[in-house]
Amino acid sequence: MQFNDDAELDTSQVQDYRGSGGGGGGGGFPLGGLALGGGGLGIVGLVLWLVISHFAGGGGSNQLTGQPNNNQINQCKTGAQANASQDCRDVALVNSIQAYWQDQFARSSKTYRKATTIFFTSRQQTGCGTGTTGMGPFYCPADQHVYIDLSFFKELQTRFGATGGPFVEGYVLAHEYGHHVQNLLGTSKNIGKGSGATSGSVRLELQADCYAGVWANHATSTPGANGKPLISNVSQQDITNALDTASRIGDDFIQKNLGSGQVNSGSFTHGTSAQRQHWFTTGYQSGNPASCDTFNTDNLG
Ligand SMILES: [Zn+2]
């Protein structure tokens, strides 16, 4: 993946709460600065969106812990910087994903409301309760923010054995923004609680993967703040890397390799590795969100 050197970034879509002290009451420094042990990233992580969305209910408080310090993020002004640093790359990816959906909503006379991505370390108070690194990235419907500890991307490689690569960050962020889209469209309402191979949870997660693929299809034609496409190139290797990651965060892979070793489809919440790959591919090949109707199919792949 390559960004256009002279594309312009919009840093207002990301808030940097890293090191701002998610200690919950304590001062910022000790907890905020230290990772809670290297092995943190739980398997639970990827399971989170639903758990959280269920206890979120309506008017949860959305008091974030600490103060954002956007000095570093605000340095990210151009695509050239996105090519050079992870912070700027993730700002640019958030920009691209949201620009795509803004345009897509407008085409169907709907209004897309931008969601801020919150960078945090360790733990962070959210509108959906306390988020931690171990949960992996998540979207909170109550405050409409995406939360991510960027160490997740390293964890994907070291713990889940993923190949990694910059475009994987696009896949993961686009998946989380897929949940925002579902929230805006009302899809996530009434999906039913519970887990299982054909549960509402699995269908919702697979649809978010499909939406990520749809964005990937449009990535090189989606403009940044100054009208120039943010991303100039998505390679076959990038897509391969995204599919590799999808295969590492499937319920069956996680249960087999990072859990009990037994695959129990009754507790699936995200779908199998093959299904996650299938729906990303469906979105990527069609470029059409309408192809992502995981709720009205008997064949989840
Ligand atoms: Zn999800």
CSV table of C-alpha atoms and ligand atoms in Angstrom, one decimal:
chain,number,residue,atom,x,y,z
A,1,MET,CA,0.0,0.0,0.0
A,2,GLN,CA,1.2,3.4,-0.9
A,3,PHE,CA,-0.2,6.8,-0.1
A,4,ASN,CA,0.0,9.7,-2.5
A,5,ASP,CA,2.8,11.9,-1.2
A,6,ASP,CA,1.0,15.1,-1.6
A,7,ALA,CA,-2.4,14.0,-0.3
A,8,GLU,CA,-3.6,16.0,2.6
A,9,LEU,CA,-4.6,14.4,5.9
A,10,ASP,CA,-7.3,15.4,8.3
A,11,THR,CA,-6.1,14.9,11.9
A,12,SER,CA,-9.4,15.9,13.5
A,13,GLN,CA,-10.7,12.4,13.0
A,14,VAL,CA,-8.2,10.9,15.5
A,15,GLN,CA,-7.7,11.8,19.2
A,16,ASP,CA,-4.6,10.7,21.0
A,17,TYR,CA,-5.1,9.5,24.5
A,18,ARG,CA,-2.0,7.4,24.7
A,19,GLY,CA,-0.3,7.5,28.0
A,20,SER,CA,-3.1,9.7,29.4
A,21,GLY,CA,-3.7,7.5,32.3
A,22,GLY,CA,-6.4,5.0,32.1
A,23,GLY,CA,-5.9,4.2,35.7
A,24,GLY,CA,-9.4,5.2,36.5
A,25,GLY,CA,-8.9,7.6,39.4
A,26,GLY,CA,-5.2,7.3,39.7
A,27,GLY,CA,-2.9,9.8,38.1
A,28,GLY,CA,-2.0,9.3,34.6
A,29,PHE,CA,1.6,8.3,34.6
A,30,PRO,CA,2.1,4.8,36.0
A,31,LEU,CA,-0.7,2.9,34.4
A,32,GLY,CA,-0.9,4.9,31.3
A,33,GLY,CA,2.7,4.6,30.6
A,34,LEU,CA,3.2,0.9,31.2
A,35,ALA,CA,1.7,-1.9,29.3
A,36,LEU,CA,0.1,-4.3,31.6
A,37,GLY,CA,2.4,-7.2,30.7
A,38,GLY,CA,3.4,-8.1,27.3
A,39,GLY,CA,1.1,-11.0,26.8
A,40,GLY,CA,-2.0,-8.9,27.2
A,41,LEU,CA,-3.9,-9.3,24.0
A,42,GLY,CA,-6.6,-11.6,24.9
A,43,ILE,CA,-8.5,-13.8,22.7
A,44,VAL,CA,-11.4,-12.2,24.2
A,45,GLY,CA,-10.3,-9.2,22.3
A,46,LEU,CA,-11.8,-9.8,19.1
A,47,VAL,CA,-15.0,-10.8,20.7
A,48,LEU,CA,-15.6,-7.6,22.2
A,49,TRP,CA,-17.8,-5.4,20.2
A,50,LEU,CA,-20.8,-7.3,21.1
A,51,VAL,CA,-20.2,-7.8,24.7
A,52,ILE,CA,-19.7,-4.1,25.0
A,53,SER,CA,-22.6,-3.1,22.9
A,54,HIS,CA,-24.9,-5.1,25.0
A,55,PHE,CA,-24.0,-3.6,28.3
A,56,ALA,CA,-23.7,-0.2,26.8
A,57,GLY,CA,-27.4,0.4,26.7
A,58,GLY,CA,-28.5,3.9,26.1
A,59,GLY,CA,-27.1,6.8,27.9
A,60,GLY,CA,-23.9,5.5,29.3
A,61,SER,CA,-21.5,8.1,30.4
A,62,ASN,CA,-18.9,8.8,27.9
A,63,GLN,CA,-16.2,10.4,30.0
A,64,LEU,CA,-12.9,9.5,28.5
A,65,THR,CA,-10.0,9.2,30.9
A,66,GLY,CA,-7.4,11.9,30.8
A,67,GLN,CA,-6.8,14.5,28.3
A,68,PRO,CA,-5.9,14.0,24.6
A,69,ASN,CA,-2.5,15.1,23.5
A,70,ASN,CA,-2.7,15.5,19.8
A,71,ASN,CA,0.6,17.2,19.3
A,72,GLN,CA,2.1,14.2,17.6
A,73,ILE,CA,-0.9,13.3,15.5
A,74,ASN,CA,-1.3,16.9,14.4
A,75,GLN,CA,2.1,16.6,12.7
A,76,CYS,CA,0.6,14.2,10.2
A,77,LYS,CA,-0.2,16.4,7.3
A,78,THR,CA,0.7,14.6,4.1
A,79,GLY,CA,0.6,11.3,2.4
A,80,ALA,CA,4.3,11.3,2.4
A,81,GLN,CA,4.2,11.2,6.2
A,82,ALA,CA,1.6,8.4,6.0
A,83,ASN,CA,4.2,6.4,4.0
A,84,ALA,CA,6.7,7.0,6.8
A,85,SER,CA,5.0,6.6,10.1
A,86,GLN,CA,2.4,4.3,11.7
A,87,ASP,CA,0.6,7.2,13.4
A,88,CYS,CA,0.2,9.1,10.2
A,89,ARG,CA,-0.7,6.0,8.3
A,90,ASP,CA,-3.5,5.2,10.6
A,91,VAL,CA,-4.8,8.8,10.5
A,92,ALA,CA,-4.7,8.5,6.7
A,93,LEU,CA,-6.5,5.2,6.7
A,94,VAL,CA,-9.3,6.5,9.0
A,95,ASN,CA,-9.6,9.5,6.6
A,96,SER,CA,-9.9,7.2,3.6
A,97,ILE,CA,-12.4,4.9,5.2
A,98,GLN,CA,-14.6,7.7,6.3
A,99,ALA,CA,-14.4,9.6,3.1
A,100,TYR,CA,-15.5,6.5,1.3
A,101,TRP,CA,-18.6,6.0,3.6
A,102,GLN,CA,-19.4,9.7,3.5
A,103,ASP,CA,-19.6,9.5,-0.3
A,104,GLN,CA,-21.5,6.2,-0.2
A,105,PHE,CA,-24.1,7.5,2.2
A,106,ALA,CA,-24.5,10.7,0.1
A,107,ARG,CA,-25.2,8.6,-2.9
A,108,SER,CA,-28.2,7.1,-1.2
A,109,SER,CA,-29.3,10.4,0.3
A,110,LYS,CA,-28.1,9.5,3.8
A,111,THR,CA,-25.9,11.5,6.1
A,112,TYR,CA,-22.7,9.9,7.3
A,113,ARG,CA,-21.7,11.1,10.7
A,114,LYS,CA,-17.9,10.9,11.3
A,115,ALA,CA,-16.7,8.8,14.2
A,116,THR,CA,-13.5,9.6,16.0
A,117,THR,CA,-10.8,7.0,16.5
A,118,ILE,CA,-9.3,7.1,19.9
A,119,PHE,CA,-5.7,5.9,20.3
A,120,PHE,CA,-5.1,4.6,23.8
A,121,THR,CA,-2.6,2.5,25.7
A,122,SER,CA,-3.5,0.1,28.5
A,123,ARG,CA,-6.9,1.1,29.4
A,124,GLN,CA,-9.4,3.8,28.7
A,125,GLN,CA,-12.8,4.7,30.0
A,126,THR,CA,-15.4,4.7,27.2
A,127,GLY,CA,-19.1,5.2,26.8
A,128,CYS,CA,-19.3,1.4,26.8
A,129,GLY,CA,-17.3,0.9,30.0
A,130,THR,CA,-13.6,0.4,30.5
A,131,GLY,CA,-11.7,-0.6,27.4
A,132,THR,CA,-8.4,-2.4,27.7
A,133,THR,CA,-5.6,-3.4,25.4
A,134,GLY,CA,-6.5,-7.0,25.9
A,135,MET,CA,-9.8,-6.5,24.3
A,136,GLY,CA,-8.3,-5.6,20.9
A,137,PRO,CA,-9.8,-2.7,18.9
A,138,PHE,CA,-13.5,-2.1,19.3
A,139,TYR,CA,-16.3,0.3,18.3
A,140,CYS,CA,-18.5,1.7,21.0
A,141,PRO,CA,-22.0,2.5,19.7
A,142,ALA,CA,-22.9,4.5,22.8
A,143,ASP,CA,-20.2,7.2,22.1
A,144,GLN,CA,-19.6,6.3,18.5
A,145,HIS,CA,-15.8,6.1,18.8
A,146,VAL,CA,-13.4,3.5,17.6
A,147,TYR,CA,-10.9,2.6,20.2
A,148,ILE,CA,-7.5,1.1,19.5
A,149,ASP,CA,-4.2,0.4,21.1
A,150,LEU,CA,-1.9,0.3,18.2
A,151,SER,CA,0.2,-2.4,19.9
A,152,PHE,CA,-2.6,-4.7,18.6
A,153,PHE,CA,-1.0,-4.8,15.2
A,154,LYS,CA,2.2,-6.2,16.6
A,155,GLU,CA,0.2,-8.6,18.7
A,156,LEU,CA,-1.4,-9.9,15.5
A,157,GLN,CA,2.0,-11.0,14.3
A,158,THR,CA,3.6,-12.2,17.5
A,159,ARG,CA,0.6,-13.9,19.1
A,160,PHE,CA,-1.7,-14.7,16.2
A,161,GLY,CA,1.1,-15.5,13.8
A,162,ALA,CA,-0.2,-13.1,11.1
A,163,THR,CA,2.0,-11.9,8.3
A,164,GLY,CA,1.1,-8.3,9.1
A,165,GLY,CA,1.9,-5.3,6.9
A,166,PRO,CA,0.5,-1.8,6.7
A,167,PHE,CA,-2.7,-2.7,4.8
A,168,VAL,CA,-3.7,-5.0,7.6
A,169,GLU,CA,-4.2,-1.8,9.7
A,170,GLY,CA,-6.7,-0.7,7.0
A,171,TYR,CA,-8.6,-3.9,7.2
A,172,VAL,CA,-8.9,-3.8,11.0
A,173,LEU,CA,-9.9,-0.1,11.0
A,174,ALA,CA,-12.3,-0.6,8.2
A,175,HIS,CA,-13.9,-3.5,10.1
A,176,GLU,CA,-14.4,-1.3,13.1
A,177,TYR,CA,-15.8,1.5,11.0
A,178,GLY,CA,-18.1,-1.1,9.5
A,179,HIS,CA,-19.6,-1.4,12.9
A,180,HIS,CA,-20.1,2.4,12.9
A,181,VAL,CA,-21.9,2.1,9.6
A,182,GLN,CA,-24.1,-0.6,11.0
A,183,ASN,CA,-24.9,1.6,13.9
A,184,LEU,CA,-25.8,4.6,11.7
A,185,LEU,CA,-28.0,2.3,9.5
A,186,GLY,CA,-29.6,0.7,12.5
A,187,THR,CA,-28.4,-2.8,11.4
A,188,SER,CA,-27.0,-3.5,14.8
A,189,LYS,CA,-30.3,-3.1,16.6
A,190,ASN,CA,-32.3,-6.2,17.2
A,191,ILE,CA,-29.7,-8.6,16.0
A,192,GLY,CA,-30.5,-10.8,19.0
A,193,LYS,CA,-28.1,-11.8,21.8
A,194,GLY,CA,-26.1,-14.9,22.0
A,195,SER,CA,-23.5,-16.7,20.0
A,196,GLY,CA,-23.4,-19.6,17.5
A,197,ALA,CA,-22.5,-20.3,13.9
A,198,THR,CA,-25.5,-18.5,12.4
A,199,SER,CA,-26.1,-16.0,15.2
A,200,GLY,CA,-26.8,-12.3,14.7
A,201,SER,CA,-23.4,-11.6,16.2
A,202,VAL,CA,-21.6,-13.7,13.6
A,203,ARG,CA,-23.7,-12.1,10.8
A,204,LEU,CA,-22.9,-8.6,12.1
A,205,GLU,CA,-19.2,-9.4,12.3
A,206,LEU,CA,-19.0,-10.9,8.8
A,207,GLN,CA,-20.9,-7.9,7.4
A,208,ALA,CA,-18.2,-5.7,9.0
A,209,ASP,CA,-15.6,-7.7,7.2
A,210,CYS,CA,-17.5,-7.4,4.0
A,211,TYR,CA,-17.7,-3.6,4.5
A,212,ALA,CA,-13.9,-3.6,5.0
A,213,GLY,CA,-13.6,-5.3,1.6
A,214,VAL,CA,-15.9,-2.8,0.0
A,215,TRP,CA,-13.7,0.0,1.3
A,216,ALA,CA,-10.6,-1.8,0.0
A,217,ASN,CA,-12.1,-1.9,-3.4
A,218,HIS,CA,-12.5,1.8,-3.4
A,219,ALA,CA,-9.3,2.7,-1.5
A,220,THR,CA,-7.4,4.1,-4.5
A,221,SER,CA,-10.2,6.2,-5.7
A,222,THR,CA,-11.2,7.8,-2.4
A,223,PRO,CA,-10.0,11.4,-2.0
A,224,GLY,CA,-8.4,13.0,1.0
A,225,ALA,CA,-8.9,16.5,2.4
A,226,ASN,CA,-7.5,18.2,-0.7
A,227,GLY,CA,-9.3,16.1,-3.2
A,228,LYS,CA,-6.4,13.9,-4.2
A,229,PRO,CA,-6.8,10.2,-3.6
A,230,LEU,CA,-5.1,9.3,-0.3
A,231,ILE,CA,-4.0,5.9,-1.4
A,232,SER,CA,-2.3,5.4,-4.7
A,233,ASN,CA,-1.7,1.7,-4.7
A,234,VAL,CA,-3.1,-1.4,-3.0
A,235,SER,CA,-1.1,-4.5,-4.1
A,236,GLN,CA,-2.1,-8.1,-4.4
A,237,GLN,CA,0.2,-8.7,-1.5
A,238,ASP,CA,-1.8,-6.2,0.6
A,239,ILE,CA,-5.0,-8.1,-0.1
A,240,THR,CA,-3.2,-11.4,0.7
A,241,ASN,CA,-2.1,-9.9,4.0
A,242,ALA,CA,-5.6,-8.8,4.9
A,243,LEU,CA,-6.9,-12.3,4.1
A,244,ASP,CA,-4.2,-13.8,6.2
A,245,THR,CA,-5.2,-11.6,9.1
A,246,ALA,CA,-8.8,-12.5,8.6
A,247,SER,CA,-7.9,-16.2,8.9
A,248,ARG,CA,-6.1,-15.5,12.2
A,249,ILE,CA,-9.0,-14.0,13.9
A,250,GLY,CA,-11.7,-16.5,12.9
A,251,ASP,CA,-13.4,-18.1,15.9
A,252,ASP,CA,-12.3,-21.6,14.9
A,253,PHE,CA,-8.6,-20.6,14.5
A,254,ILE,CA,-8.6,-18.8,17.8
A,255,GLN,CA,-10.3,-21.6,19.7
A,256,LYS,CA,-8.0,-24.2,18.2
A,257,ASN,CA,-4.8,-22.3,18.5
A,258,LEU,CA,-5.2,-19.8,21.3
A,259,GLY,CA,-8.0,-21.3,23.3
A,260,SER,CA,-8.9,-24.7,24.6
A,261,GLY,CA,-7.9,-26.5,21.4
A,262,GLN,CA,-11.5,-27.5,20.9
A,263,VAL,CA,-13.7,-25.9,18.3
A,264,ASN,CA,-17.2,-25.2,19.6
A,265,SER,CA,-19.4,-23.5,17.0
A,266,GLY,CA,-22.0,-22.8,19.7
A,267,SER,CA,-19.8,-20.1,21.1
A,268,PHE,CA,-18.9,-18.5,17.8
A,269,THR,CA,-19.3,-14.7,17.7
A,270,HIS,CA,-17.3,-13.6,14.6
A,271,GLY,CA,-17.4,-16.5,12.2
A,272,THR,CA,-14.8,-18.9,11.0
A,273,SER,CA,-11.6,-18.0,9.3
A,274,ALA,CA,-12.9,-19.2,6.0
A,275,GLN,CA,-16.1,-17.1,6.5
A,276,ARG,CA,-14.2,-14.0,7.4
A,277,GLN,CA,-12.0,-14.4,4.3
A,278,HIS,CA,-15.1,-15.1,2.2
A,279,TRP,CA,-16.9,-11.9,3.2
A,280,PHE,CA,-13.9,-9.7,3.0
A,281,THR,CA,-13.4,-11.0,-0.5
A,282,THR,CA,-17.1,-10.6,-1.4
A,283,GLY,CA,-16.9,-6.9,-0.5
A,284,TYR,CA,-13.6,-6.4,-2.2
A,285,GLN,CA,-14.7,-8.0,-5.4
A,286,SER,CA,-18.1,-6.3,-5.6
A,287,GLY,CA,-17.2,-2.9,-4.2
A,288,ASN,CA,-20.9,-2.7,-3.3
A,289,PRO,CA,-22.2,-2.6,0.3
A,290,ALA,CA,-25.4,-4.2,-0.9
A,291,SER,CA,-23.4,-7.4,-1.5
A,292,CYS,CA,-22.8,-7.6,2.2
A,293,ASP,CA,-26.3,-8.8,3.3
A,294,THR,CA,-25.1,-11.4,5.7
A,295,PHE,CA,-28.5,-11.3,7.4
A,296,ASN,CA,-30.5,-12.7,4.5
A,297,THR,CA,-28.5,-15.6,3.4
A,298,ASP,CA,-28.4,-19.2,4.4
A,299,ASN,CA,-24.9,-19.5,3.1
A,300,LEU,CA,-22.4,-17.7,5.2
A,301,GLY,CA,-19.5,-19.2,3.3
B,1,ZN,ZN,-16.2,-6.6,14.9
